Coordinates of C-alpha atoms in Angstrom, one line a residue:
M677 CA 61.8 100.0 107.1
A678 CA 63.1 98.0 104.1
M679 CA 63.2 94.3 104.3
S680 CA 66.5 92.5 104.5
R681 CA 68.2 91.2 101.3
I682 CA 70.6 88.2 100.8
L683 CA 73.3 88.8 98.3
I684 CA 76.1 86.5 97.1
G685 CA 79.5 88.2 96.8
L686 CA 82.1 86.5 94.5
S687 CA 85.6 87.5 93.9
V688 CA 88.7 86.0 92.1
G689 CA 91.7 86.2 94.5
S690 CA 94.7 88.3 93.3
G691 CA 96.8 85.1 93.7
L692 CA 94.4 83.5 90.9
E693 CA 94.1 80.4 93.4
G694 CA 90.3 80.3 93.2
V695 CA 87.2 82.1 93.8
D696 CA 85.8 83.4 97.2
A697 CA 82.1 83.4 97.9
A698 CA 80.3 85.1 100.7
A699 CA 76.6 85.2 101.7
V700 CA 75.7 88.7 103.0
R701 CA 72.5 89.7 104.7
L702 CA 71.7 93.4 104.4
G703 CA 69.3 95.4 106.2
G704 CA 68.2 98.9 105.4
V705 CA 69.0 101.0 102.3
G706 CA 72.0 102.8 101.0
L707 CA 74.3 104.4 103.7
N708 CA 72.0 103.2 106.4
L709 CA 72.7 99.5 105.5
T710 CA 73.3 97.1 108.2
T711 CA 75.7 94.2 107.3
E712 CA 75.9 90.5 108.5
V713 CA 78.2 88.1 106.7
L714 CA 76.3 84.7 107.1
D715 CA 79.2 82.5 105.7
A716 CA 82.0 82.4 103.2
V717 CA 83.9 79.8 101.5
R718 CA 86.8 79.6 99.0
I719 CA 86.7 77.2 96.0
T720 CA 90.2 76.5 94.4
F721 CA 90.4 76.4 90.7
P722 CA 90.9 72.8 89.3
P723 CA 94.4 71.9 88.3
S724 CA 93.8 72.4 84.6
V725 CA 92.9 76.1 85.4
R726 CA 95.9 76.6 87.6
D727 CA 98.1 75.2 84.9
L728 CA 96.8 77.4 82.4
L729 CA 97.1 80.5 84.6
R730 CA 100.8 79.7 84.9
L731 CA 101.3 80.4 81.1
D732 CA 102.0 83.6 79.5
L733 CA 98.5 84.5 79.0
G734 CA 99.4 87.5 76.8
K735 CA 100.0 85.0 74.1
L736 CA 96.5 83.3 74.6
S737 CA 94.1 84.4 71.9
P738 CA 90.9 85.7 73.3
S739 CA 89.0 83.6 70.8
S740 CA 90.9 80.4 71.2
T741 CA 89.5 77.2 72.6
A742 CA 91.9 77.2 75.6
N743 CA 90.6 80.7 76.4
N744 CA 87.0 79.8 76.2
D745 CA 87.6 76.7 78.4
L746 CA 89.4 79.0 80.9
I747 CA 86.3 81.4 81.0
R748 CA 84.1 78.4 81.5
N749 CA 86.1 76.9 84.2
I750 CA 86.5 80.2 86.1
A751 CA 82.6 80.7 85.8
E752 CA 81.8 77.0 87.1
T753 CA 84.1 77.6 90.0
A754 CA 82.3 80.8 90.8
I755 CA 78.8 79.0 90.4
H756 CA 79.9 76.2 92.7
G757 CA 81.1 78.7 95.4
A758 CA 77.7 80.5 95.1
R759 CA 75.8 77.2 95.5
Q760 CA 78.0 75.9 98.3
V761 CA 77.8 79.0 100.4
L762 CA 74.0 79.1 99.9
T763 CA 73.7 75.4 101.0
R764 CA 75.8 76.1 104.1
V765 CA 73.4 78.9 105.2
A766 CA 70.4 77.0 104.1
I767 CA 69.0 79.5 101.8
S768 CA 67.5 78.9 98.4
P769 CA 68.5 80.7 95.2
R770 CA 65.0 81.8 94.9
D771 CA 65.3 83.7 98.1
T772 CA 68.5 85.3 97.2
F773 CA 68.4 88.9 95.9
A774 CA 71.4 89.1 93.6
T775 CA 75.0 88.0 93.0
A776 CA 78.0 90.4 92.6
F777 CA 81.3 89.5 91.0
L778 CA 84.5 91.5 91.6
E779 CA 87.3 90.7 89.3
P780 CA 90.9 90.7 90.4
G781 CA 92.2 94.3 90.5
H782 CA 95.9 93.5 90.7
S783 CA 96.7 90.1 89.3
G784 CA 100.4 90.5 88.4
I785 CA 99.8 89.3 84.8
E786 CA 97.8 90.5 82.0
L787 CA 94.6 88.5 81.7
P788 CA 93.0 88.3 78.3
I789 CA 89.8 87.2 79.9
S790 CA 86.3 88.5 79.2
W791 CA 85.0 88.8 82.7
S792 CA 81.7 89.8 81.2
N793 CA 81.5 86.4 79.7
V794 CA 82.2 84.8 83.2
A795 CA 79.4 86.9 84.6
V796 CA 76.9 86.0 81.9
R797 CA 77.6 82.3 82.6
I798 CA 77.1 83.0 86.4
A799 CA 73.8 84.5 85.7
E800 CA 72.6 81.8 83.2
Q801 CA 73.5 78.9 85.6
T802 CA 72.2 80.4 88.9
G803 CA 69.2 82.4 87.5
L804 CA 70.4 85.3 89.6
T805 CA 71.0 88.8 88.4
V806 CA 74.8 89.4 88.4
F807 CA 76.5 92.8 89.0
H808 CA 80.2 93.1 88.0
G809 CA 82.7 95.6 86.4
F810 CA 82.6 98.0 89.5
R811 CA 85.9 99.6 88.7
Y812 CA 85.1 100.5 85.2
R813 CA 82.7 103.5 85.9
D814 CA 85.2 105.1 88.4
R815 CA 87.9 104.9 85.7
A816 CA 85.7 106.4 83.2
A817 CA 85.3 109.4 85.6
G818 CA 89.0 109.8 85.9
G819 CA 89.7 107.7 88.8
A820 CA 92.1 104.9 89.3
G821 CA 89.4 102.2 90.0
N822 CA 91.2 101.4 93.2
P823 CA 90.6 101.2 96.1
I824 CA 87.0 100.4 94.9
T825 CA 85.9 98.5 98.0
S826 CA 86.3 101.4 100.5
A827 CA 82.6 102.3 100.9
A828 CA 81.7 98.7 101.4
D829 CA 84.6 98.3 104.0
Y830 CA 83.4 101.5 105.7
L831 CA 79.8 100.1 106.0
V832 CA 81.1 96.9 107.7
L833 CA 83.7 98.5 110.0
R834 CA 82.0 101.7 111.2
S835 CA 81.4 101.8 114.9
A836 CA 80.1 104.4 117.3
T837 CA 83.0 103.8 119.8
A838 CA 85.8 101.9 117.9
N839 CA 88.6 103.8 115.9
R840 CA 89.4 101.1 113.3
L841 CA 92.3 100.7 110.9
L842 CA 92.0 98.0 108.3
I843 CA 95.1 96.6 106.8
H844 CA 94.5 94.5 103.7
L845 CA 97.4 92.3 102.7
G846 CA 96.4 91.4 99.2
A847 CA 98.3 91.8 96.0
V848 CA 99.2 95.2 97.1
T849 CA 98.7 96.6 100.6
Y850 CA 95.7 98.9 101.4
L851 CA 94.9 101.1 104.5
L852 CA 91.4 102.3 105.6
Q853 CA 90.9 104.2 108.8
V854 CA 87.4 104.6 110.0
A855 CA 87.0 106.9 113.1
P856 CA 84.2 106.5 115.6
N857 CA 80.8 108.0 114.3
S858 CA 82.6 109.2 111.1
R859 CA 80.7 109.7 107.9
V860 CA 81.6 107.8 104.7
S861 CA 83.4 110.9 103.4
G862 CA 85.6 110.9 106.6
A863 CA 87.0 107.4 105.7
I864 CA 90.7 107.8 104.8
G865 CA 92.5 105.1 102.8
F866 CA 94.8 104.4 99.9
E867 CA 97.1 101.5 98.4
A868 CA 100.2 101.9 100.5
G869 CA 102.7 99.7 98.4
P870 CA 103.5 96.3 97.3
G871 CA 102.0 93.1 98.9
N872 CA 101.7 89.4 98.1
Q873 CA 102.0 89.9 94.4
L874 CA 105.7 90.9 94.9
L875 CA 106.5 88.0 97.3
D876 CA 104.9 85.5 94.8
S877 CA 106.7 87.0 91.7
L878 CA 110.0 86.8 93.7
I879 CA 109.8 83.1 94.5
Y880 CA 108.3 82.2 91.1
H881 CA 111.1 83.6 89.2
G882 CA 113.7 82.8 91.9
T883 CA 112.7 79.1 91.7
R884 CA 112.3 79.1 87.9
G885 CA 108.6 78.4 88.2
K886 CA 108.8 75.6 90.5
E887 CA 107.0 77.4 93.4
R888 CA 104.3 79.9 93.1
Y889 CA 104.2 81.2 96.6
D890 CA 106.0 81.0 99.9
P891 CA 103.5 79.3 102.3
G892 CA 103.6 80.9 105.7
G893 CA 106.9 82.8 104.8
K894 CA 108.8 79.8 105.5
T895 CA 111.5 80.6 103.0
A896 CA 111.6 84.3 103.9
V897 CA 112.0 83.7 107.5
Q898 CA 115.3 81.7 106.9
G899 CA 116.8 84.8 105.3
R900 CA 118.4 88.1 106.6
C901 CA 117.3 91.6 105.7
L902 CA 119.4 93.2 103.2
E903 CA 119.6 96.7 104.6
P904 CA 121.2 98.5 101.7
L905 CA 118.7 97.0 99.3
L906 CA 115.7 98.0 101.6
A907 CA 117.0 101.5 101.9
R908 CA 117.1 101.8 98.1
W909 CA 113.5 100.3 97.8
L910 CA 112.2 102.9 100.3
E911 CA 113.0 105.4 97.9
H912 CA 110.5 104.2 95.4
P913 CA 108.4 107.1 93.7
H914 CA 105.1 105.4 94.8
L915 CA 105.9 105.5 98.5
T916 CA 106.4 109.2 98.5
R917 CA 103.2 110.3 96.5
T918 CA 100.5 112.1 98.3
P919 CA 97.1 110.2 98.5
P920 CA 94.8 109.6 96.7
K921 CA 96.9 107.0 95.1
S922 CA 96.9 103.4 94.0
V923 CA 99.7 101.1 93.0
H924 CA 100.4 101.2 89.2
P925 CA 100.7 97.7 87.6
E926 CA 104.3 98.4 86.6
A927 CA 105.2 100.1 89.9
F928 CA 106.8 96.9 91.2
G929 CA 106.7 94.9 88.1
R930 CA 109.2 93.3 85.7
S931 CA 112.0 96.3 85.9
F932 CA 111.8 96.1 89.7
L933 CA 112.2 92.5 89.8
L934 CA 115.2 92.4 87.6
A935 CA 116.8 95.0 89.5
A936 CA 116.2 93.2 92.8
F937 CA 117.7 90.0 91.7
D938 CA 120.8 91.8 90.3
A939 CA 121.3 93.7 93.6
T940 CA 120.9 90.6 95.5
R941 CA 123.5 88.9 93.4
Q942 CA 125.9 91.9 94.0
L943 CA 125.5 91.7 97.7
G944 CA 126.3 88.0 97.7
A945 CA 122.9 87.0 99.0
G946 CA 120.4 84.4 98.0
L947 CA 116.7 84.1 97.5
P948 CA 115.7 83.7 101.2
D949 CA 117.5 87.0 101.8
L950 CA 115.6 88.6 99.0
L951 CA 112.2 87.4 100.2
C952 CA 113.1 88.5 103.8
T953 CA 114.0 92.1 102.7
A954 CA 110.8 92.2 100.6
T955 CA 108.7 91.1 103.5
H956 CA 110.4 93.8 105.7
L957 CA 109.6 96.3 103.0
I958 CA 105.8 95.5 102.9
A959 CA 105.7 95.9 106.8
H960 CA 107.9 99.0 106.9
V961 CA 105.8 100.7 104.2
L962 CA 102.6 100.2 106.0
M963 CA 103.7 101.7 109.2
E964 CA 105.4 104.7 107.3
A965 CA 102.1 105.2 105.3
A966 CA 100.0 105.2 108.4
R967 CA 102.2 107.6 110.4
Q968 CA 102.6 110.0 107.3
W969 CA 99.1 110.1 105.7
L970 CA 96.6 108.9 108.5
P971 CA 95.6 111.6 111.2
E972 CA 96.5 110.8 114.8
S973 CA 93.8 109.5 116.9
P974 CA 93.1 110.6 120.5
T975 CA 91.9 107.0 121.1
P976 CA 93.6 103.7 120.6
R977 CA 93.2 102.1 117.2
Q978 CA 91.8 98.7 116.7
I979 CA 94.0 97.3 113.8
L980 CA 92.4 94.7 111.8
I981 CA 94.1 92.5 109.0
S982 CA 92.5 91.1 106.0
G983 CA 93.7 89.4 102.8
G984 CA 95.8 86.3 101.9
G985 CA 98.8 87.9 103.9
V986 CA 97.1 86.8 107.1
R987 CA 98.4 83.3 106.3
N988 CA 102.0 84.5 106.1
G989 CA 103.1 84.1 109.7
F990 CA 106.5 86.0 109.1
L991 CA 104.8 89.0 107.4
W992 CA 102.2 89.1 110.4
Q993 CA 105.0 89.2 112.8
L994 CA 106.7 92.0 111.1
V995 CA 103.6 94.1 110.9
G996 CA 103.0 93.6 114.6
Q997 CA 106.4 94.8 115.3
Q998 CA 106.2 97.9 113.3
F999 CA 103.0 98.9 114.9
G1000 CA 104.3 98.2 118.3
S1001 CA 101.8 98.6 121.2
E1002 CA 98.9 98.7 119.0
P1003 CA 97.7 95.1 118.9
I1004 CA 96.6 93.5 115.6
A1005 CA 94.0 90.9 114.9
R1006 CA 92.1 89.4 111.9
S1007 CA 89.3 91.5 110.5
N1008 CA 87.0 88.6 111.5
E1009 CA 86.6 90.3 114.9
A1010 CA 84.8 93.1 113.2
G1011 CA 82.6 90.8 111.2
L1012 CA 84.5 90.9 108.0
P1013 CA 86.1 87.5 107.0
A1014 CA 89.7 88.1 106.5
L1015 CA 89.9 85.9 103.5
A1016 CA 86.7 86.9 101.9
R1017 CA 86.9 90.7 102.3
N1018 CA 86.7 91.3 98.4
A1019 CA 83.6 88.9 98.1
V1020 CA 81.8 90.6 101.0
A1021 CA 82.6 94.0 99.4
A1022 CA 81.2 92.9 96.1
G1023 CA 77.8 92.2 97.5
I1024 CA 77.6 95.5 99.3
L1025 CA 78.6 97.4 96.2
A1026 CA 75.8 95.9 94.2
A1027 CA 73.3 96.6 96.9
L1028 CA 74.5 100.3 96.9
T1029 CA 73.9 100.5 93.2
C1030 CA 70.4 99.1 93.6
D1031 CA 69.8 101.7 96.2
G1032 CA 70.9 104.6 94.0
V1033 CA 73.9 105.2 96.0
D1034 CA 77.4 106.1 94.7
G1035 CA 79.8 103.1 95.4
N1036 CA 83.0 104.8 94.8
L1037 CA 84.6 107.4 97.1
P1038 CA 86.2 110.0 94.8
H1039 CA 88.4 111.4 97.5
L1040 CA 90.3 108.1 97.6
T1041 CA 90.2 106.9 93.9
G1042 CA 90.8 110.4 92.4
A1043 CA 87.5 110.2 90.2
A1044 CA 85.7 113.5 89.2
G1045 CA 82.9 112.6 91.5
G1046 CA 80.7 109.8 93.0
R1047 CA 79.2 107.2 90.5
L1048 CA 76.8 104.3 90.5
L1049 CA 79.1 101.3 89.9
G1050 CA 78.7 98.2 88.0
Q1051 CA 77.2 96.6 84.9
L1052 CA 74.4 94.2 85.4
I1053 CA 73.2 91.1 83.7
P1054 CA 69.5 90.2 84.4
G1055 CA 68.8 86.8 86.0
D1056 CA 65.7 84.8 85.2
G1057 CA 62.3 86.5 84.9
R1058 CA 61.3 86.0 88.6
N1059 CA 64.7 87.2 90.0
W1060 CA 64.9 90.1 87.5
A1061 CA 61.3 91.3 88.4
R1062 CA 62.4 91.5 92.0
V1063 CA 65.6 93.5 91.4
A1064 CA 63.9 95.8 89.0
A1065 CA 61.1 96.4 91.4
W1066 CA 63.6 97.2 94.2
V1067 CA 65.5 99.7 91.9
A1068 CA 62.3 101.4 90.9
D1069 CA 61.2 101.8 94.5
Q1070 CA 64.4 103.6 95.4
A1071 CA 64.5 105.6 92.2
G1072 CA 61.8 107.9 93.6
E1073 CA 63.9 108.9 96.3
Y1074 CA 67.2 109.0 94.3
P1075 CA 68.1 112.7 95.0
R1076 CA 68.0 112.1 98.7
T1077 CA 69.5 108.4 98.9
N1078 CA 72.3 109.3 96.5
R1079 CA 73.9 111.9 98.8
V1080 CA 77.0 110.0 100.0
A1081 CA 78.1 112.3 102.7

């Protein structure tokens, strides 16, 4: 039996608020991994970084001083998160196997940031081998690069008895259903539609940049749902596409926002009404997507919610209403921290690569086949020797271990 490994997962939230860090203990190898999340923390970016991220980053030169400072500050925030979570679980970096860094998949703005440079700085300062760039290989194989965390989600959520449906309320919304005793090839998931990114964009532009998000949905709950606008939105092409599918960056982007504000003015409504309608859209799309694309289950589903949307009380209420008699709960109940799900997934994806196991699920991403994911940056000599030795041990059994289903 393989000994357990401690990995640190890091992720930049889709709202660009900061970095999530999670310490994950993994036992076993490959698809026989057992997962235990020891702790998770969120480290917010310093005000200087948040101010810079509010700018039109498309005008920021990749080689400018401001860009270099941004990369350094993002890396330092991630490093602080890794060190803090290790301190909280009383584990030395020398006893940590590796670190994994998951870049934002849907940020809402074009980021001229070299995430490789961020990862290099993390390796340099922590001495740990860093895995990153998990989406790139899937895209090279013809996939969308999303949803890239599904294999990791499956390993955490699988159960011999529970039929689990994960709803991730992130920048976009994502569904993953894991039936009892199902193999990884039986996991069904896709990006259903818009999420927090749409709500954040509406309030940011609706307040002319004075507010970046609607905490708790307090503005949205004061509005009314504009039924004609909601009906028009429900005809959006993405919502009728057959999985596998992921939300294109422009699907609910600038053109969608301009049309939304114009329609709101024509209806004589205001920003609270627009936010209320958008929140109804998110909840409605989730239910319709689950009804249309997920198989019916003979046993009740355990619905688990993750992502920043768990902090939006109004959205939580509407999702609960849509799913009716099926109770919803935070994914914490299944051992997956709701606010650090991407960080946990990063650590697991890195472990799968070290074990010679494909980390993408091509039937969900649309890739030509399964692929080993990620780019790696060696840590210090001692840590790299440990990682390299582990990979070498698994390479001898690669043909057997790499069978994902």
